[in-house]
Coordinates of C-alpha atoms in Angstrom, one line a residue:
M30 CA 11.7 -15.8 17.2
T31 CA 10.3 -19.3 17.5
A32 CA 11.3 -22.2 15.8
T33 CA 8.1 -22.4 13.7
A34 CA 8.4 -18.7 12.6
T35 CA 12.1 -19.3 11.7
A36 CA 10.9 -22.2 9.4
T37 CA 8.2 -19.7 8.0
T38 CA 11.0 -17.3 7.2
A39 CA 13.2 -19.7 5.7
T40 CA 10.3 -21.0 3.3
A41 CA 8.6 -17.8 2.6
T42 CA 8.8 -16.1 -0.8
A43 CA 11.6 -14.0 -1.4
R44 CA 9.8 -11.2 -3.1
Q45 CA 8.9 -8.0 -1.4
P46 CA 5.3 -7.8 -0.3
A47 CA 2.8 -5.9 -2.7
W48 CA 1.1 -2.9 -1.3
G49 CA -2.4 -2.2 -1.9
I50 CA -5.0 0.5 -1.1
T51 CA -8.5 -0.2 0.1
L52 CA -11.3 1.6 -2.0
P53 CA -13.3 3.6 -1.7
L54 CA -11.5 6.0 0.4
P55 CA -13.6 7.4 3.2
G56 CA -15.4 10.4 2.2
L57 CA -14.8 9.8 -1.7
T58 CA -17.5 8.0 -3.7
V59 CA -16.4 5.4 -6.0
D60 CA -16.9 7.5 -9.3
R61 CA -14.2 10.1 -7.9
H62 CA -11.4 7.3 -7.6
R63 CA -10.4 7.1 -11.3
F64 CA -7.5 9.8 -11.2
L65 CA -6.3 7.7 -8.1
V66 CA -6.4 4.2 -9.6
E67 CA -4.6 5.1 -12.8
R68 CA -1.7 6.6 -10.7
L69 CA -1.4 3.9 -8.1
P70 CA 1.1 1.6 -10.1
D71 CA 3.3 4.9 -10.7
L72 CA 3.2 5.3 -6.9
G73 CA 4.5 1.4 -6.1
Y74 CA 1.3 0.0 -5.4
G75 CA 0.1 -3.2 -6.8
D76 CA -3.3 -4.0 -5.6
V77 CA -6.5 -2.5 -5.1
W78 CA -8.7 -4.0 -2.2
S79 CA -12.3 -3.6 -1.2
A80 CA -14.3 -5.0 1.7
E81 CA -18.1 -5.5 2.4
G82 CA -20.0 -4.7 5.6
G83 CA -22.7 -1.9 5.9
G84 CA -21.5 0.3 3.1
T85 CA -20.2 -0.1 -0.5
D86 CA -20.5 -3.4 -1.8
A87 CA -17.1 -5.4 -2.5
F88 CA -17.3 -5.9 -6.3
T89 CA -18.3 -2.6 -7.9
P90 CA -15.0 -0.8 -6.9
L91 CA -13.0 -3.6 -8.3
A92 CA -14.9 -3.6 -11.4
A93 CA -14.1 0.0 -11.9
T94 CA -10.6 -0.6 -11.1
A95 CA -10.4 -3.3 -13.7
A96 CA -11.6 -0.9 -16.2
W97 CA -9.5 2.1 -15.2
S98 CA -6.1 0.2 -15.0
P99 CA -4.8 -2.8 -16.6
R100 CA -1.7 -3.4 -14.1
L101 CA -3.3 -3.7 -10.7
R102 CA -4.5 -6.7 -9.0
I103 CA -8.1 -6.7 -7.8
A104 CA -9.0 -8.4 -4.3
T105 CA -11.8 -8.5 -1.9
G106 CA -10.8 -8.6 1.8
V107 CA -13.3 -9.9 2.7
V108 CA -16.7 -10.8 1.5
P109 CA -18.8 -12.5 3.9
V110 CA -19.8 -16.1 3.3
H111 CA -23.4 -16.0 4.6
T112 CA -24.5 -12.9 2.5
R113 CA -24.2 -14.4 -1.1
G114 CA -24.8 -17.9 -2.3
P115 CA -21.8 -19.9 -3.2
A116 CA -22.7 -19.9 -7.0
V117 CA -23.3 -16.3 -7.0
L118 CA -19.7 -15.6 -5.3
A119 CA -18.4 -18.1 -8.1
Q120 CA -20.1 -16.4 -10.9
T121 CA -19.0 -12.9 -9.7
A122 CA -15.3 -13.8 -9.2
A123 CA -15.4 -15.5 -12.7
T124 CA -16.8 -12.5 -14.2
L125 CA -14.1 -10.3 -12.7
A126 CA -11.5 -12.6 -14.0
Q127 CA -12.8 -11.8 -17.5
L128 CA -12.0 -8.3 -16.8
A129 CA -8.6 -8.8 -15.0
P130 CA -7.4 -12.2 -16.1
G131 CA -4.9 -13.6 -13.7
R132 CA -5.4 -10.4 -11.4
V133 CA -8.3 -11.6 -9.2
L134 CA -7.9 -12.6 -5.6
L135 CA -11.2 -13.5 -3.7
G136 CA -11.1 -12.9 -0.2
I137 CA -13.9 -14.6 1.9
G138 CA -14.7 -14.8 5.6
A139 CA -17.1 -15.2 8.4
S140 CA -17.6 -11.6 9.0
V141 CA -19.7 -10.6 12.1
P142 CA -23.4 -10.7 13.1
A143 CA -23.7 -7.2 12.8
H144 CA -23.1 -7.6 8.9
V145 CA -24.8 -10.6 8.4
T146 CA -27.8 -10.9 10.7
D147 CA -28.6 -7.2 11.9
I148 CA -28.5 -5.7 8.4
N149 CA -29.3 -8.6 6.2
G150 CA -31.6 -10.8 8.3
I151 CA -29.5 -14.0 7.7
P152 CA -28.6 -16.2 10.5
F153 CA -24.9 -16.3 11.5
D154 CA -24.9 -20.0 11.8
E155 CA -21.7 -22.0 12.2
P156 CA -19.5 -19.4 10.7
F157 CA -16.3 -21.7 10.6
K158 CA -18.2 -24.6 8.6
R159 CA -19.8 -22.2 6.5
T160 CA -16.4 -20.7 5.5
R161 CA -14.8 -24.1 5.1
D162 CA -17.9 -25.2 2.9
V163 CA -17.9 -22.0 0.7
L164 CA -14.1 -22.3 0.2
R165 CA -14.4 -25.8 -0.9
F166 CA -17.3 -25.0 -3.3
L167 CA -15.4 -22.1 -4.8
T168 CA -12.2 -24.2 -5.3
A169 CA -13.9 -26.7 -7.3
A170 CA -16.2 -24.3 -9.1
L171 CA -13.5 -21.9 -10.3
R172 CA -11.8 -24.8 -11.7
G173 CA -14.6 -25.6 -14.0
E174 CA -15.5 -28.7 -11.9
H175 CA -19.3 -29.8 -11.8
V176 CA -20.2 -29.4 -8.0
A177 CA -23.1 -31.1 -6.4
G178 CA -24.2 -32.8 -3.1
D179 CA -24.4 -32.1 0.6
F180 CA -22.1 -29.8 2.5
D181 CA -22.6 -29.4 6.2
T182 CA -24.1 -26.1 5.8
F183 CA -25.8 -26.1 2.4
S184 CA -26.5 -28.5 -0.5
I185 CA -26.0 -28.0 -4.2
A186 CA -28.2 -29.7 -6.8
G187 CA -25.6 -29.4 -9.4
Y188 CA -23.5 -26.3 -10.8
R189 CA -20.8 -25.7 -13.3
L190 CA -19.6 -22.4 -14.3
P191 CA -20.1 -21.9 -18.2
H192 CA -17.0 -19.7 -18.4
P193 CA -14.5 -20.8 -15.7
P194 CA -11.5 -18.4 -15.5
A195 CA -8.9 -19.2 -17.9
A196 CA -6.2 -18.0 -15.2
P197 CA -6.5 -19.1 -11.6
V198 CA -8.5 -17.0 -9.2
K199 CA -6.8 -17.5 -5.7
V200 CA -9.2 -17.8 -2.9
I201 CA -8.0 -16.6 0.7
L202 CA -9.7 -16.5 3.9
G203 CA -10.2 -13.7 6.4
A204 CA -8.3 -15.6 9.4
L205 CA -7.5 -14.4 12.9
R206 CA -6.9 -17.4 15.2
P207 CA -5.2 -20.9 14.4
G208 CA -8.2 -22.7 13.3
M209 CA -9.0 -20.5 10.4
L210 CA -5.6 -19.9 9.6
R211 CA -4.7 -23.8 9.4
L212 CA -7.9 -24.1 7.2
A213 CA -6.9 -21.1 4.9
F214 CA -3.5 -22.6 4.2
A215 CA -4.4 -26.3 3.9
E216 CA -7.4 -25.9 1.6
G217 CA -6.9 -22.4 0.2
D218 CA -4.6 -20.1 -1.0
G219 CA -3.6 -18.1 2.1
A220 CA -5.1 -15.7 4.5
I221 CA -5.8 -12.1 5.2
T222 CA -5.4 -11.1 9.0
N223 CA -6.7 -7.8 10.5
L224 CA -6.2 -5.4 13.1
L225 CA -3.0 -6.5 15.0
R226 CA 0.0 -4.7 16.0
A227 CA 3.2 -5.4 14.2
R228 CA 4.6 -6.9 17.3
D229 CA 1.7 -9.3 17.3
L230 CA 2.3 -10.6 13.8
P231 CA 5.1 -13.3 14.7
R232 CA 2.3 -15.0 16.7
V233 CA 0.1 -15.4 13.6
L234 CA 3.1 -16.2 11.4
D235 CA 3.9 -19.1 14.1
A236 CA 0.3 -20.4 13.9
V237 CA 0.6 -20.5 10.0
G238 CA 4.0 -22.4 9.9
P239 CA 5.9 -23.0 6.9
Q240 CA 4.2 -21.5 3.8
P241 CA 4.3 -23.3 0.6
P242 CA 5.3 -21.2 -2.5
G243 CA 2.2 -19.4 -4.1
K244 CA 0.2 -18.9 -0.8
E245 CA -0.8 -15.5 0.3
L246 CA -0.3 -13.9 3.9
V247 CA -2.0 -10.3 3.5
V248 CA -2.0 -7.9 6.7
K249 CA -4.5 -5.1 6.8
V250 CA -3.2 -2.0 8.3
F251 CA -5.3 1.2 9.2
V252 CA -3.5 4.4 8.7
C253 CA -4.5 8.1 9.3
P254 CA -1.6 10.2 8.1
T255 CA -2.0 13.2 10.2
E256 CA 0.5 14.7 12.8
D257 CA -2.7 15.8 14.8
T258 CA -2.7 13.0 17.5
A259 CA -6.0 14.2 19.0
Y260 CA -7.6 14.1 15.8
A261 CA -6.1 10.6 14.8
R262 CA -7.2 9.1 18.1
R263 CA -10.7 10.8 17.9
T264 CA -11.2 9.2 14.5
A265 CA -10.0 5.7 15.5
R266 CA -11.8 5.2 18.7
P267 CA -15.3 4.6 17.8
F268 CA -14.3 2.1 15.0
L269 CA -12.0 0.2 17.3
A270 CA -14.3 0.0 20.2
W271 CA -17.1 -1.3 17.9
I272 CA -14.9 -3.9 16.2
L273 CA -12.7 -4.9 19.4
N274 CA -16.0 -5.8 21.0
R275 CA -17.2 -8.0 18.1
E276 CA -16.8 -11.7 19.4
P277 CA -14.2 -12.6 16.7
Y278 CA -11.9 -9.7 17.5
R279 CA -12.4 -10.1 21.2
K280 CA -11.1 -13.8 20.9
F281 CA -8.3 -12.7 18.5
H282 CA -6.9 -10.2 21.0
Q283 CA -7.1 -12.5 23.7
W284 CA -5.3 -15.0 21.9
L285 CA -2.7 -12.4 20.9
G286 CA -2.3 -11.7 24.7
N287 CA -3.9 -8.4 24.6
G288 CA -7.0 -9.3 27.0
D289 CA -5.6 -7.4 29.9
L290 CA -5.3 -4.1 27.7
L291 CA -9.0 -4.7 26.5
A292 CA -10.7 -5.7 29.6
E293 CA -12.1 -2.4 30.7
T294 CA -13.5 -1.5 27.1
H295 CA -15.1 -5.1 27.3
R296 CA -16.7 -4.7 30.5
R297 CA -18.1 -1.1 29.8
W298 CA -19.4 -2.2 26.3
A299 CA -21.1 -5.3 27.8
D300 CA -22.9 -2.8 30.1
G301 CA -24.1 -0.6 27.3
D302 CA -21.7 2.3 28.0
H303 CA -20.3 2.5 24.5
A304 CA -19.0 6.0 25.3
G305 CA -17.1 4.7 28.1
A306 CA -15.7 1.7 26.2
R307 CA -14.5 4.0 23.7
R308 CA -12.6 6.1 26.4
A309 CA -11.3 3.2 27.9
L310 CA -9.3 2.1 25.0
P311 CA -5.7 2.5 26.0
D312 CA -3.9 5.2 23.9
E313 CA -0.9 2.8 23.3
L314 CA -3.2 0.2 21.6
V315 CA -5.2 2.8 19.5
D316 CA -1.9 4.3 18.3
A317 CA -0.6 0.8 17.4
L318 CA -3.7 -0.4 15.7
F319 CA -4.7 2.7 13.7
L320 CA -1.4 4.3 12.7
H321 CA -0.9 8.1 12.6
G322 CA 1.9 10.6 12.3
S323 CA 3.3 12.4 9.0
P324 CA 3.0 10.3 5.8
E325 CA 6.8 9.5 6.4
Q326 CA 6.4 8.4 10.0
C327 CA 3.4 6.2 9.0
H328 CA 5.5 4.7 6.2
E329 CA 8.0 3.6 8.8
Q330 CA 5.5 2.2 11.0
I331 CA 3.9 0.2 8.1
L332 CA 7.4 -1.2 7.3
R333 CA 7.5 -3.1 10.6
Y334 CA 4.5 -5.3 9.1
R335 CA 6.9 -6.3 6.3
Q336 CA 8.0 -9.5 8.0
P337 CA 9.0 -12.5 6.5
G338 CA 6.0 -14.6 5.1
V339 CA 3.8 -11.4 4.6
T340 CA 3.0 -11.3 0.9
A341 CA 0.9 -8.2 0.9
I342 CA 0.1 -5.1 2.9
Q343 CA -3.3 -3.9 2.6
L344 CA -3.7 -0.1 3.7
Y345 CA -7.0 1.3 4.8
V346 CA -6.2 5.0 4.6
S347 CA -8.4 7.6 6.4
P348 CA -7.3 11.1 5.0
P349 CA -7.2 13.8 7.5
P350 CA -8.8 17.3 7.0
E351 CA -5.5 18.5 6.0
T352 CA -5.4 16.2 2.9
P353 CA -8.4 17.3 0.7
A354 CA -9.6 14.9 -1.5
H355 CA -8.5 16.4 -4.8
H356 CA -5.5 15.2 -6.9
P357 CA -2.2 16.8 -5.9
H358 CA -2.9 16.5 -2.1
L359 CA -4.1 13.1 -2.0
L360 CA -1.7 11.5 -4.4
D361 CA 1.3 13.2 -2.7
T362 CA 0.1 11.7 0.6
L363 CA -0.2 8.2 -0.8
A364 CA 3.2 8.7 -2.6
R365 CA 4.9 9.6 0.6
L366 CA 3.1 7.0 2.5
G367 CA 3.6 4.1 0.1
P368 CA 6.1 1.5 -1.0
A369 CA 8.0 3.9 -3.3
A370 CA 8.4 6.6 -0.5
R371 CA 12.2 7.5 0.2

């Protein structure tokens, strides 16, 4: 372990990381999650997370969760900074905080052009500066301050939340590489990182450095709890080929030292051979980025991400066909997969 990572270990919070589930689960509409949300605390889960790209919006599942459970923290991981105005983001977070005081974590991020430009028609301009500017706006607005003036990527005539949150709302950044990670911890409440192997995590921790108390480092982990390896890989490859060929993730894995493993999939994707790019993903990388096996085997693999400095583990669970989306089977799988598993 590097000296910086050792320092991170020494200063990291002593508490065990929270575990959370990303909603909605694939194949299950939001209205069908109440039975699950109500039981999650009993299974050891402390968070419900949502994300926003081309499917469900990020905030409706969290509002429903707040209505269904008074014990869960609700968190976005992440909302793109280009697709909503800064004041709308502040208003939405403050409104959620009225439903779940002290239990809201707002994760924002640059996202990718496919989610910003391709489906919303919004230019994907200066993603780092836009993220920094929105973070600065939100930090001030959620404290109840009057915000006015010129930022690098937008100007605000003047805005103040009429009902700022009584309890703080943490604002974290989707962060992959050192620049965004430094911003997340210097000006925000921490970061959420995504799509990396457990063995790659120390490099992120090293870039973060010593973490002040109260900061968050969230790791998003993808899981398909099935012993059918062929099915798990078949499920994971289209998503992984798509996301790993987005520029932020391509550069992330180059920084992590995985460039050689991904060189062939990048070449084929650039040539327009998307099917070939999926096939070119090495099995070893597919297996490490989208965990699979029995729920107990997945649990053991997830524990490898429970490294000093990590404050929360966000699970994206893709239930296999042998886990029907009705109460006993799904709850049993999540119980065996999650933090209360023995």
